Amino acid sequence: IELNSMYSIYTVQFGDAGHLAEHLSDFSILTGNNFYLALSLHIKAILNYHTASITYKQKSDAHKKRAALESAEKCSKEAIDIFNQKKSEIHLYMGKLLHAVILIQIKEFENANSELNLSAAYFTKSSSGIAWCEAHAAIGLLFWEQKKTEQAKEHILRALTRVVDEGYRRFLLLSSPDFVKVVILGICFDTS
């Protein structure tokens, strides 16, 4: 269900992803398993973040975008709380990474910075290459939003160098517009 949900999000079939997340939520209630509830909340957070990034581009959609991001932030926070209770480190730090990306979108930079540093440190320790790249790309986006160009450049180029070296084609959490922003910034920072 989780993989099908992610596939639906990446292929912009948001309705299907929402139904699958609800199905997982219902399953968690039937089985009494909060871990599945946390996964459902995590998927809903990704779904709302991607919806806000992809669907709501017009100025007239600003209130819808804000509502989707607020829902994403709430779901990601709830998922993190459950993952923390369940002692599922990989899920916890993927949740923190997602939460940070959402916080960047709603301009809560200080909280995003804290979550990103924790995530980057964990993914360095756990040798999770793609998650490490995504964490550093997100740190770069955070610095870019804060007008800290040199720090943004350092993290984005570090992430993209490894992405190219290891042959990754897509990040796990970043929306397409944010991924494209990282790539364009990387090209602008280093034309090679």
PDB file of C-alpha atoms in Angstrom:
ATOM      1  CA  ILE A   1       0.000   0.000   0.000  1.00  0.00           C
ATOM      2  CA  GLU A   2       2.848   2.351   0.873  1.00  0.00           C
ATOM      3  CA  LEU A   3       4.624   1.714  -2.443  1.00  0.00           C
ATOM      4  CA  ASN A   4       1.400   2.087  -4.428  1.00  0.00           C
ATOM      5  CA  SER A   5       0.677   5.355  -2.603  1.00  0.00           C
ATOM      6  CA  MET A   6       4.128   6.697  -3.421  1.00  0.00           C
ATOM      7  CA  TYR A   7       3.769   5.631  -7.053  1.00  0.00           C
ATOM      8  CA  SER A   8       0.424   7.448  -7.214  1.00  0.00           C
ATOM      9  CA  ILE A   9       1.983  10.597  -5.739  1.00  0.00           C
ATOM     10  CA  TYR A  10       4.926  10.522  -8.168  1.00  0.00           C
ATOM     11  CA  THR A  11       2.584  10.036 -11.122  1.00  0.00           C
ATOM     12  CA  VAL A  12       0.331  12.870  -9.892  1.00  0.00           C
ATOM     13  CA  GLN A  13      -2.619  10.587  -9.215  1.00  0.00           C
ATOM     14  CA  PHE A  14      -3.352  12.332  -5.956  1.00  0.00           C
ATOM     15  CA  GLY A  15      -6.874  10.952  -5.546  1.00  0.00           C
ATOM     16  CA  ASP A  16      -5.586   7.372  -5.715  1.00  0.00           C
ATOM     17  CA  ALA A  17      -2.840   8.161  -3.210  1.00  0.00           C
ATOM     18  CA  GLY A  18      -5.381   9.653  -0.817  1.00  0.00           C
ATOM     19  CA  HIS A  19      -7.585   6.558  -1.030  1.00  0.00           C
ATOM     20  CA  LEU A  20      -4.621   4.273  -0.366  1.00  0.00           C
ATOM     21  CA  ALA A  21      -3.533   6.372   2.630  1.00  0.00           C
ATOM     22  CA  GLU A  22      -7.067   6.171   4.042  1.00  0.00           C
ATOM     23  CA  HIS A  23      -7.084   2.411   3.451  1.00  0.00           C
ATOM     24  CA  LEU A  24      -3.836   2.105   5.418  1.00  0.00           C
ATOM     25  CA  SER A  25      -5.311   4.275   8.183  1.00  0.00           C
ATOM     26  CA  ASP A  26      -8.411   2.034   8.365  1.00  0.00           C
ATOM     27  CA  PHE A  27      -6.172  -1.046   8.433  1.00  0.00           C
ATOM     28  CA  SER A  28      -4.215   0.421  11.362  1.00  0.00           C
ATOM     29  CA  ILE A  29      -7.455   0.849  13.296  1.00  0.00           C
ATOM     30  CA  LEU A  30      -8.602  -2.705  12.515  1.00  0.00           C
ATOM     31  CA  THR A  31      -5.284  -4.204  13.578  1.00  0.00           C
ATOM     32  CA  GLY A  32      -4.613  -1.811  16.429  1.00  0.00           C
ATOM     33  CA  ASN A  33      -1.190  -1.106  14.932  1.00  0.00           C
ATOM     34  CA  ASN A  34      -0.081   2.502  15.341  1.00  0.00           C
ATOM     35  CA  PHE A  35       2.908   1.974  13.058  1.00  0.00           C
ATOM     36  CA  TYR A  36       0.535   1.659  10.098  1.00  0.00           C
ATOM     37  CA  LEU A  37      -1.214   4.811  11.280  1.00  0.00           C
ATOM     38  CA  ALA A  38       2.142   6.614  11.269  1.00  0.00           C
ATOM     39  CA  LEU A  39       2.824   5.378   7.727  1.00  0.00           C
ATOM     40  CA  SER A  40      -0.612   6.605   6.679  1.00  0.00           C
ATOM     41  CA  LEU A  41       0.056  10.029   8.213  1.00  0.00           C
ATOM     42  CA  HIS A  42       3.468  10.153   6.539  1.00  0.00           C
ATOM     43  CA  ILE A  43       1.890   9.391   3.162  1.00  0.00           C
ATOM     44  CA  LYS A  44      -0.783  12.044   3.744  1.00  0.00           C
ATOM     45  CA  ALA A  45       1.940  14.554   4.584  1.00  0.00           C
ATOM     46  CA  ILE A  46       3.817  13.750   1.363  1.00  0.00           C
ATOM     47  CA  LEU A  47       0.563  13.907  -0.586  1.00  0.00           C
ATOM     48  CA  ASN A  48      -0.414  17.312   0.803  1.00  0.00           C
ATOM     49  CA  TYR A  49       3.091  18.726   0.277  1.00  0.00           C
ATOM     50  CA  HIS A  50       3.168  17.500  -3.336  1.00  0.00           C
ATOM     51  CA  THR A  51      -0.376  18.775  -3.908  1.00  0.00           C
ATOM     52  CA  ALA A  52       0.625  22.202  -2.591  1.00  0.00           C
ATOM     53  CA  SER A  53       3.768  22.232  -4.759  1.00  0.00           C
ATOM     54  CA  ILE A  54       2.244  20.969  -7.987  1.00  0.00           C
ATOM     55  CA  THR A  55      -1.459  21.820  -7.992  1.00  0.00           C
ATOM     56  CA  TYR A  56      -1.633  25.257  -6.396  1.00  0.00           C
ATOM     57  CA  LYS A  57       0.583  27.521  -8.515  1.00  0.00           C
ATOM     58  CA  GLN A  58      -1.663  30.535  -9.102  1.00  0.00           C
ATOM     59  CA  LYS A  59      -1.830  33.466  -6.705  1.00  0.00           C
ATOM     60  CA  SER A  60      -5.566  32.841  -6.432  1.00  0.00           C
ATOM     61  CA  ASP A  61      -4.743  29.399  -4.987  1.00  0.00           C
ATOM     62  CA  ALA A  62      -2.590  30.795  -2.154  1.00  0.00           C
ATOM     63  CA  HIS A  63      -5.122  29.930   0.568  1.00  0.00           C
ATOM     64  CA  LYS A  64      -5.520  26.360  -0.775  1.00  0.00           C
ATOM     65  CA  LYS A  65      -1.754  25.937  -0.935  1.00  0.00           C
ATOM     66  CA  ARG A  66      -1.380  27.199   2.628  1.00  0.00           C
ATOM     67  CA  ALA A  67      -4.132  24.831   3.847  1.00  0.00           C
ATOM     68  CA  ALA A  68      -2.478  21.853   2.111  1.00  0.00           C
ATOM     69  CA  LEU A  69       0.896  22.742   3.641  1.00  0.00           C
ATOM     70  CA  GLU A  70      -0.632  23.164   7.100  1.00  0.00           C
ATOM     71  CA  SER A  71      -2.275  19.752   6.753  1.00  0.00           C
ATOM     72  CA  ALA A  72       1.037  18.275   5.567  1.00  0.00           C
ATOM     73  CA  GLU A  73       2.846  19.807   8.539  1.00  0.00           C
ATOM     74  CA  LYS A  74       0.268  18.488  11.014  1.00  0.00           C
ATOM     75  CA  CYS A  75       0.318  14.961   9.548  1.00  0.00           C
ATOM     76  CA  SER A  76       4.116  14.841   9.436  1.00  0.00           C
ATOM     77  CA  LYS A  77       4.369  15.975  13.061  1.00  0.00           C
ATOM     78  CA  GLU A  78       1.906  13.281  14.165  1.00  0.00           C
ATOM     79  CA  ALA A  79       3.767  10.624  12.173  1.00  0.00           C
ATOM     80  CA  ILE A  80       7.092  11.664  13.749  1.00  0.00           C
ATOM     81  CA  ASP A  81       5.587  11.338  17.229  1.00  0.00           C
ATOM     82  CA  ILE A  82       4.425   7.783  16.528  1.00  0.00           C
ATOM     83  CA  PHE A  83       7.662   6.743  14.779  1.00  0.00           C
ATOM     84  CA  ASN A  84       9.559   8.074  17.795  1.00  0.00           C
ATOM     85  CA  GLN A  85       7.420   5.976  20.172  1.00  0.00           C
ATOM     86  CA  LYS A  86       7.886   2.895  18.001  1.00  0.00           C
ATOM     87  CA  LYS A  87      11.673   3.412  17.914  1.00  0.00           C
ATOM     88  CA  SER A  88      11.735   3.122  14.118  1.00  0.00           C
ATOM     89  CA  GLU A  89      14.794   5.241  13.361  1.00  0.00           C
ATOM     90  CA  ILE A  90      14.736   5.178   9.546  1.00  0.00           C
ATOM     91  CA  HIS A  91      11.074   6.149   9.484  1.00  0.00           C
ATOM     92  CA  LEU A  92      11.620   8.756  12.194  1.00  0.00           C
ATOM     93  CA  TYR A  93      14.405  10.510  10.299  1.00  0.00           C
ATOM     94  CA  MET A  94      12.629  10.270   6.941  1.00  0.00           C
ATOM     95  CA  GLY A  95       9.685  11.858   8.755  1.00  0.00           C
ATOM     96  CA  LYS A  96      11.928  14.596  10.147  1.00  0.00           C
ATOM     97  CA  LEU A  97      13.345  15.229   6.675  1.00  0.00           C
ATOM     98  CA  LEU A  98       9.845  15.526   5.212  1.00  0.00           C
ATOM     99  CA  HIS A  99       8.757  17.755   8.079  1.00  0.00           C
ATOM    100  CA  ALA A 100      11.736  20.043   7.442  1.00  0.00           C
ATOM    101  CA  VAL A 101      10.947  20.322   3.726  1.00  0.00           C
ATOM    102  CA  ILE A 102       7.380  21.297   4.612  1.00  0.00           C
ATOM    103  CA  LEU A 103       8.643  23.813   7.185  1.00  0.00           C
ATOM    104  CA  ILE A 104      10.790  25.415   4.473  1.00  0.00           C
ATOM    105  CA  GLN A 105       7.641  25.883   2.391  1.00  0.00           C
ATOM    106  CA  ILE A 106       5.858  27.672   5.234  1.00  0.00           C
ATOM    107  CA  LYS A 107       8.970  29.750   6.058  1.00  0.00           C
ATOM    108  CA  GLU A 108       9.667  28.222   9.493  1.00  0.00           C
ATOM    109  CA  PHE A 109      13.379  28.186   8.796  1.00  0.00           C
ATOM    110  CA  GLU A 110      14.752  27.729  12.325  1.00  0.00           C
ATOM    111  CA  ASN A 111      12.723  24.565  12.979  1.00  0.00           C
ATOM    112  CA  ALA A 112      13.531  23.278   9.483  1.00  0.00           C
ATOM    113  CA  ASN A 113      17.249  23.766  10.109  1.00  0.00           C
ATOM    114  CA  SER A 114      17.130  21.744  13.323  1.00  0.00           C
ATOM    115  CA  GLU A 115      15.236  18.835  11.693  1.00  0.00           C
ATOM    116  CA  LEU A 116      17.530  18.848   8.635  1.00  0.00           C
ATOM    117  CA  ASN A 117      20.716  18.742  10.683  1.00  0.00           C
ATOM    118  CA  LEU A 118      19.408  15.787  12.705  1.00  0.00           C
ATOM    119  CA  SER A 119      18.356  13.988   9.516  1.00  0.00           C
ATOM    120  CA  ALA A 120      21.620  14.643   7.670  1.00  0.00           C
ATOM    121  CA  ALA A 121      23.632  13.371  10.647  1.00  0.00           C
ATOM    122  CA  TYR A 122      21.509  10.214  10.876  1.00  0.00           C
ATOM    123  CA  PHE A 123      21.739   9.472   7.130  1.00  0.00           C
ATOM    124  CA  THR A 124      25.516   9.976   7.253  1.00  0.00           C
ATOM    125  CA  LYS A 125      25.759   7.492  10.132  1.00  0.00           C
ATOM    126  CA  SER A 126      23.373   4.974   8.551  1.00  0.00           C
ATOM    127  CA  SER A 127      24.947   5.132   5.079  1.00  0.00           C
ATOM    128  CA  SER A 128      21.636   5.804   3.354  1.00  0.00           C
ATOM    129  CA  GLY A 129      22.934   7.412   0.171  1.00  0.00           C
ATOM    130  CA  ILE A 130      19.775   8.699  -1.431  1.00  0.00           C
ATOM    131  CA  ALA A 131      18.355  10.024   1.840  1.00  0.00           C
ATOM    132  CA  TRP A 132      21.723  11.692   2.584  1.00  0.00           C
ATOM    133  CA  CYS A 133      21.584  13.395  -0.839  1.00  0.00           C
ATOM    134  CA  GLU A 134      18.023  14.520  -0.272  1.00  0.00           C
ATOM    135  CA  ALA A 135      18.851  15.901   3.183  1.00  0.00           C
ATOM    136  CA  HIS A 136      21.746  17.939   1.800  1.00  0.00           C
ATOM    137  CA  ALA A 137      19.658  19.134  -1.143  1.00  0.00           C
ATOM    138  CA  ALA A 138      16.976  20.254   1.329  1.00  0.00           C
ATOM    139  CA  ILE A 139      19.600  22.022   3.454  1.00  0.00           C
ATOM    140  CA  GLY A 140      20.692  23.775   0.259  1.00  0.00           C
ATOM    141  CA  LEU A 141      17.104  24.832  -0.439  1.00  0.00           C
ATOM    142  CA  LEU A 142      16.801  26.122   3.113  1.00  0.00           C
ATOM    143  CA  PHE A 143      19.954  28.217   2.741  1.00  0.00           C
ATOM    144  CA  TRP A 144      18.747  29.442  -0.658  1.00  0.00           C
ATOM    145  CA  GLU A 145      15.457  30.594   0.867  1.00  0.00           C
ATOM    146  CA  GLN A 146      17.439  32.374   3.588  1.00  0.00           C
ATOM    147  CA  LYS A 147      19.557  34.163   0.940  1.00  0.00           C
ATOM    148  CA  LYS A 148      22.703  32.339   2.108  1.00  0.00           C
ATOM    149  CA  THR A 149      24.028  31.595  -1.354  1.00  0.00           C
ATOM    150  CA  GLU A 150      27.443  30.143  -0.494  1.00  0.00           C
ATOM    151  CA  GLN A 151      26.002  27.668   2.009  1.00  0.00           C
ATOM    152  CA  ALA A 152      23.246  26.743  -0.458  1.00  0.00           C
ATOM    153  CA  LYS A 153      25.835  26.151  -3.161  1.00  0.00           C
ATOM    154  CA  GLU A 154      27.963  23.931  -0.901  1.00  0.00           C
ATOM    155  CA  HIS A 155      25.092  21.605   0.068  1.00  0.00           C
ATOM    156  CA  ILE A 156      23.387  21.460  -3.314  1.00  0.00           C
ATOM    157  CA  LEU A 157      26.610  20.666  -5.159  1.00  0.00           C
ATOM    158  CA  ARG A 158      27.573  18.073  -2.544  1.00  0.00           C
ATOM    159  CA  ALA A 159      24.164  16.413  -2.961  1.00  0.00           C
ATOM    160  CA  LEU A 160      24.111  16.557  -6.758  1.00  0.00           C
ATOM    161  CA  THR A 161      27.674  15.258  -7.091  1.00  0.00           C
ATOM    162  CA  ARG A 162      26.711  12.150  -5.166  1.00  0.00           C
ATOM    163  CA  VAL A 163      23.405  11.869  -7.044  1.00  0.00           C
ATOM    164  CA  VAL A 164      25.312  11.764 -10.336  1.00  0.00           C
ATOM    165  CA  ASP A 165      28.062   9.476  -9.013  1.00  0.00           C
ATOM    166  CA  GLU A 166      25.580   6.949  -7.649  1.00  0.00           C
ATOM    167  CA  GLY A 167      23.087   7.204 -10.518  1.00  0.00           C
ATOM    168  CA  TYR A 168      20.024   8.298  -8.573  1.00  0.00           C
ATOM    169  CA  ARG A 169      17.153   9.489 -10.739  1.00  0.00           C
ATOM    170  CA  ARG A 170      14.728  10.876  -8.171  1.00  0.00           C
ATOM    171  CA  PHE A 171      14.551  11.764  -4.521  1.00  0.00           C
ATOM    172  CA  LEU A 172      12.142   9.987  -2.193  1.00  0.00           C
ATOM    173  CA  LEU A 173      10.316  12.990  -0.717  1.00  0.00           C
ATOM    174  CA  LEU A 174      10.970  16.230  -2.611  1.00  0.00           C
ATOM    175  CA  SER A 175       8.222  17.354  -4.954  1.00  0.00           C
ATOM    176  CA  SER A 176       9.051  17.704  -8.637  1.00  0.00           C
ATOM    177  CA  PRO A 177       9.177  21.537  -8.464  1.00  0.00           C
ATOM    178  CA  ASP A 178      11.598  21.410  -5.519  1.00  0.00           C
ATOM    179  CA  PHE A 179      13.724  18.741  -7.209  1.00  0.00           C
ATOM    180  CA  VAL A 180      13.881  20.838 -10.381  1.00  0.00           C
ATOM    181  CA  LYS A 181      14.855  23.881  -8.296  1.00  0.00           C
ATOM    182  CA  VAL A 182      17.755  21.900  -6.793  1.00  0.00           C
ATOM    183  CA  VAL A 183      18.927  20.784 -10.244  1.00  0.00           C
ATOM    184  CA  ILE A 184      18.662  24.286 -11.740  1.00  0.00           C
ATOM    185  CA  LEU A 185      20.520  25.799  -8.789  1.00  0.00           C
ATOM    186  CA  GLY A 186      23.183  23.127  -9.163  1.00  0.00           C
ATOM    187  CA  ILE A 187      23.595  23.972 -12.853  1.00  0.00           C
ATOM    188  CA  CYS A 188      23.807  27.671 -12.031  1.00  0.00           C
ATOM    189  CA  PHE A 189      26.377  27.037  -9.299  1.00  0.00           C
ATOM    190  CA  ASP A 190      28.555  24.756 -11.441  1.00  0.00           C
ATOM    191  CA  THR A 191      28.072  24.553 -15.204  1.00  0.00           C
ATOM    192  CA  SER A 192      30.321  21.477 -15.455  1.00  0.00           C
TER     193      SER A 192
END
